mmCIF file with all atom_site columns, C-alpha atoms in Angstrom:
data_model
loop_
_atom_site.group_PDB
_atom_site.id
_atom_site.type_symbol
_atom_site.label_atom_id
_atom_site.label_alt_id
_atom_site.label_comp_id
_atom_site.label_asym_id
_atom_site.label_entity_id
_atom_site.label_seq_id
_atom_site.pdbx_PDB_ins_code
_atom_site.Cartn_x
_atom_site.Cartn_y
_atom_site.Cartn_z
_atom_site.occupancy
_atom_site.B_iso_or_equiv
_atom_site.pdbx_formal_charge
_atom_site.auth_seq_id
_atom_site.auth_comp_id
_atom_site.auth_asym_id
_atom_site.auth_atom_id
_atom_site.pdbx_PDB_model_num
ATOM 1  C CA . MET A 1 1  ? 0.000   0.000  0.000   1.00 55.00 ? 189 MET A CA 1
ATOM 2  C CA . SER A 1 2  ? 1.238   3.468  -0.716  1.00 59.00 ? 190 SER A CA 1
ATOM 3  C CA . GLY A 1 3  ? 0.143   4.946  2.612   1.00 60.00 ? 191 GLY A CA 1
ATOM 4  C CA . SER A 1 4  ? -2.792  7.032  1.373   1.00 60.00 ? 192 SER A CA 1
ATOM 5  C CA . VAL A 1 5  ? -6.295  5.697  1.595   1.00 59.00 ? 193 VAL A CA 1
ATOM 6  C CA . ARG A 1 6  ? -9.025  7.042  -0.657  1.00 55.00 ? 194 ARG A CA 1
ATOM 7  C CA . ARG A 1 7  ? -12.498 7.269  0.750   1.00 54.00 ? 195 ARG A CA 1
ATOM 8  C CA . ALA A 1 8  ? -15.045 6.657  -1.985  1.00 53.00 ? 196 ALA A CA 1
ATOM 9  C CA . SER A 1 9  ? -17.946 8.163  -0.038  1.00 55.00 ? 197 SER A CA 1
ATOM 10 C CA . SER A 1 10 ? -16.424 11.655 0.227   1.00 58.00 ? 198 SER A CA 1
ATOM 11 C CA . ASP A 1 11 ? -15.206 11.936 -3.379  1.00 55.00 ? 199 ASP A CA 1
ATOM 12 C CA . PRO A 1 12 ? -17.488 14.117 -5.483  1.00 58.00 ? 200 PRO A CA 1
ATOM 13 C CA . THR A 1 13 ? -18.765 12.675 -8.712  1.00 66.00 ? 201 THR A CA 1
ATOM 14 C CA . PRO A 1 14 ? -16.876 13.825 -11.780 1.00 66.00 ? 202 PRO A CA 1
ATOM 15 C CA . GLY A 1 15 ? -18.213 17.022 -13.313 1.00 65.00 ? 203 GLY A CA 1
ATOM 16 C CA . THR A 1 16 ? -19.926 18.322 -10.185 1.00 63.00 ? 204 THR A CA 1
ATOM 17 C CA . SER A 1 17 ? -18.736 20.769 -7.598  1.00 62.00 ? 205 SER A CA 1
ATOM 18 C CA . PRO A 1 18 ? -20.719 20.750 -4.336  1.00 69.00 ? 206 PRO A CA 1
ATOM 19 C CA . ASP A 1 19 ? -19.029 23.930 -3.070  1.00 79.00 ? 207 ASP A CA 1
ATOM 20 C CA . VAL A 1 20 ? -20.327 26.254 -5.809  1.00 84.00 ? 208 VAL A CA 1
ATOM 21 C CA . PRO A 1 21 ? -24.057 27.084 -5.584  1.00 83.00 ? 209 PRO A CA 1
ATOM 22 C CA . PHE A 1 22 ? -26.210 27.473 -8.693  1.00 88.00 ? 210 PHE A CA 1
ATOM 23 C CA . LEU A 1 23 ? -26.896 31.117 -7.786  1.00 90.00 ? 211 LEU A CA 1
ATOM 24 C CA . PRO A 1 24 ? -25.133 33.164 -5.117  1.00 90.00 ? 212 PRO A CA 1
ATOM 25 C CA . LEU A 1 25 ? -27.234 34.075 -2.095  1.00 90.00 ? 213 LEU A CA 1
ATOM 26 C CA . HIS A 1 26 ? -27.177 37.798 -2.974  1.00 91.00 ? 214 HIS A CA 1
ATOM 27 C CA . THR A 1 27 ? -28.578 37.159 -6.458  1.00 92.00 ? 215 THR A CA 1
ATOM 28 C CA . THR A 1 28 ? -31.232 34.801 -5.143  1.00 93.00 ? 216 THR A CA 1
ATOM 29 C CA . VAL A 1 29 ? -32.480 37.275 -2.552  1.00 94.00 ? 217 VAL A CA 1
ATOM 30 C CA . VAL A 1 30 ? -32.528 40.178 -5.024  1.00 95.00 ? 218 VAL A CA 1
ATOM 31 C CA . LEU A 1 31 ? -34.460 38.195 -7.641  1.00 96.00 ? 219 LEU A CA 1
ATOM 32 C CA . LEU A 1 32 ? -36.902 36.783 -5.084  1.00 97.00 ? 220 LEU A CA 1
ATOM 33 C CA . VAL A 1 33 ? -37.716 40.206 -3.631  1.00 97.00 ? 221 VAL A CA 1
ATOM 34 C CA . ALA A 1 34 ? -38.044 41.683 -7.141  1.00 97.00 ? 222 ALA A CA 1
ATOM 35 C CA . PHE A 1 35 ? -40.451 38.865 -8.035  1.00 98.00 ? 223 PHE A CA 1
ATOM 36 C CA . VAL A 1 36 ? -42.580 39.598 -4.960  1.00 98.00 ? 224 VAL A CA 1
ATOM 37 C CA . ILE A 1 37 ? -42.618 43.322 -5.800  1.00 97.00 ? 225 ILE A CA 1
ATOM 38 C CA . GLY A 1 38 ? -43.677 42.517 -9.376  1.00 98.00 ? 226 GLY A CA 1
ATOM 39 C CA . VAL A 1 39 ? -46.477 40.212 -8.238  1.00 98.00 ? 227 VAL A CA 1
ATOM 40 C CA . VAL A 1 40 ? -47.775 42.788 -5.759  1.00 98.00 ? 228 VAL A CA 1
ATOM 41 C CA . MET A 1 41 ? -47.649 45.597 -8.333  1.00 98.00 ? 229 MET A CA 1
ATOM 42 C CA . GLY A 1 42 ? -49.350 43.473 -10.971 1.00 97.00 ? 230 GLY A CA 1
ATOM 43 C CA . GLY A 1 43 ? -52.010 42.326 -8.525  1.00 98.00 ? 231 GLY A CA 1
ATOM 44 C CA . LEU A 1 44 ? -52.767 45.826 -7.322  1.00 98.00 ? 232 LEU A CA 1
ATOM 45 C CA . THR A 1 45 ? -52.898 47.090 -10.894 1.00 97.00 ? 233 THR A CA 1
ATOM 46 C CA . PHE A 1 46 ? -55.355 44.332 -11.817 1.00 97.00 ? 234 PHE A CA 1
ATOM 47 C CA . LEU A 1 47 ? -57.495 45.025 -8.759  1.00 97.00 ? 235 LEU A CA 1
ATOM 48 C CA . SER A 1 48 ? -57.669 48.700 -9.700  1.00 97.00 ? 236 SER A CA 1
ATOM 49 C CA . GLY A 1 49 ? -59.568 47.757 -12.852 1.00 96.00 ? 237 GLY A CA 1
ATOM 50 C CA . ALA A 1 50 ? -56.829 47.591 -15.466 1.00 96.00 ? 238 ALA A CA 1
ATOM 51 C CA . PRO A 1 51 ? -56.898 44.782 -18.017 1.00 97.00 ? 239 PRO A CA 1
ATOM 52 C CA . VAL A 1 52 ? -54.784 41.687 -17.412 1.00 97.00 ? 240 VAL A CA 1
ATOM 53 C CA . ALA A 1 53 ? -52.234 42.675 -20.051 1.00 97.00 ? 241 ALA A CA 1
ATOM 54 C CA . GLY A 1 54 ? -51.749 46.048 -18.365 1.00 97.00 ? 242 GLY A CA 1
ATOM 55 C CA . ALA A 1 55 ? -51.337 44.383 -14.984 1.00 97.00 ? 243 ALA A CA 1
ATOM 56 C CA . VAL A 1 56 ? -48.708 42.002 -16.383 1.00 98.00 ? 244 VAL A CA 1
ATOM 57 C CA . ILE A 1 57 ? -46.804 44.898 -17.948 1.00 98.00 ? 245 ILE A CA 1
ATOM 58 C CA . ALA A 1 58 ? -46.973 46.843 -14.680 1.00 97.00 ? 246 ALA A CA 1
ATOM 59 C CA . GLY A 1 59 ? -45.690 43.823 -12.727 1.00 97.00 ? 247 GLY A CA 1
ATOM 60 C CA . LEU A 1 60 ? -42.829 43.209 -15.142 1.00 97.00 ? 248 LEU A CA 1
ATOM 61 C CA . THR A 1 61 ? -41.909 46.888 -15.106 1.00 97.00 ? 249 THR A CA 1
ATOM 62 C CA . GLY A 1 62 ? -41.979 46.987 -11.321 1.00 97.00 ? 250 GLY A CA 1
ATOM 63 C CA . ALA A 1 63 ? -39.835 43.878 -10.994 1.00 97.00 ? 251 ALA A CA 1
ATOM 64 C CA . GLY A 1 64 ? -37.381 45.100 -13.609 1.00 97.00 ? 252 GLY A CA 1
ATOM 65 C CA . ALA A 1 65 ? -37.036 48.498 -11.991 1.00 97.00 ? 253 ALA A CA 1
ATOM 66 C CA . ALA A 1 66 ? -36.604 46.929 -8.550  1.00 96.00 ? 254 ALA A CA 1
ATOM 67 C CA . VAL A 1 67 ? -33.611 44.755 -9.479  1.00 96.00 ? 255 VAL A CA 1
ATOM 68 C CA . PRO A 1 68 ? -30.931 47.498 -9.737  1.00 95.00 ? 256 PRO A CA 1
ATOM 69 C CA . VAL A 1 69 ? -32.285 49.277 -6.654  1.00 95.00 ? 257 VAL A CA 1
ATOM 70 C CA . LEU A 1 70 ? -32.349 46.083 -4.591  1.00 94.00 ? 258 LEU A CA 1
ATOM 71 C CA . ARG A 1 71 ? -28.869 45.186 -5.812  1.00 93.00 ? 259 ARG A CA 1
ATOM 72 C CA . LEU A 1 72 ? -27.577 48.409 -4.295  1.00 92.00 ? 260 LEU A CA 1
ATOM 73 C CA . LEU A 1 73 ? -29.681 48.227 -1.123  1.00 93.00 ? 261 LEU A CA 1
ATOM 74 C CA . ILE A 1 74 ? -28.938 44.589 -0.308  1.00 87.00 ? 262 ILE A CA 1
ATOM 75 C CA . GLY A 1 75 ? -25.184 44.501 0.041   1.00 81.00 ? 263 GLY A CA 1
ATOM 76 C CA . PRO A 1 76 ? -23.230 41.499 -1.161  1.00 70.00 ? 264 PRO A CA 1
ATOM 77 C CA . SER A 1 77 ? -22.489 38.841 1.419   1.00 62.00 ? 265 SER A CA 1
ATOM 78 C CA . ARG A 1 78 ? -19.045 39.004 2.984   1.00 65.00 ? 266 ARG A CA 1
#
């Protein structure tokens, strides 16, 4: 034996990296909050009597405008 023992259970499968998340936490939080803002804006626009298409456009606009603002307000994790 060469002196080093490999443990098969702790070796990651080839092609995967368990340490790197799909999305960083900062990006996930910003997108989730922007989604909630968009849903609320679209829902309130629909409840005010606007057609569905107008409510969807208002929700998408609200979510899109919220992303850069939230990115600055929610600081990156350290």
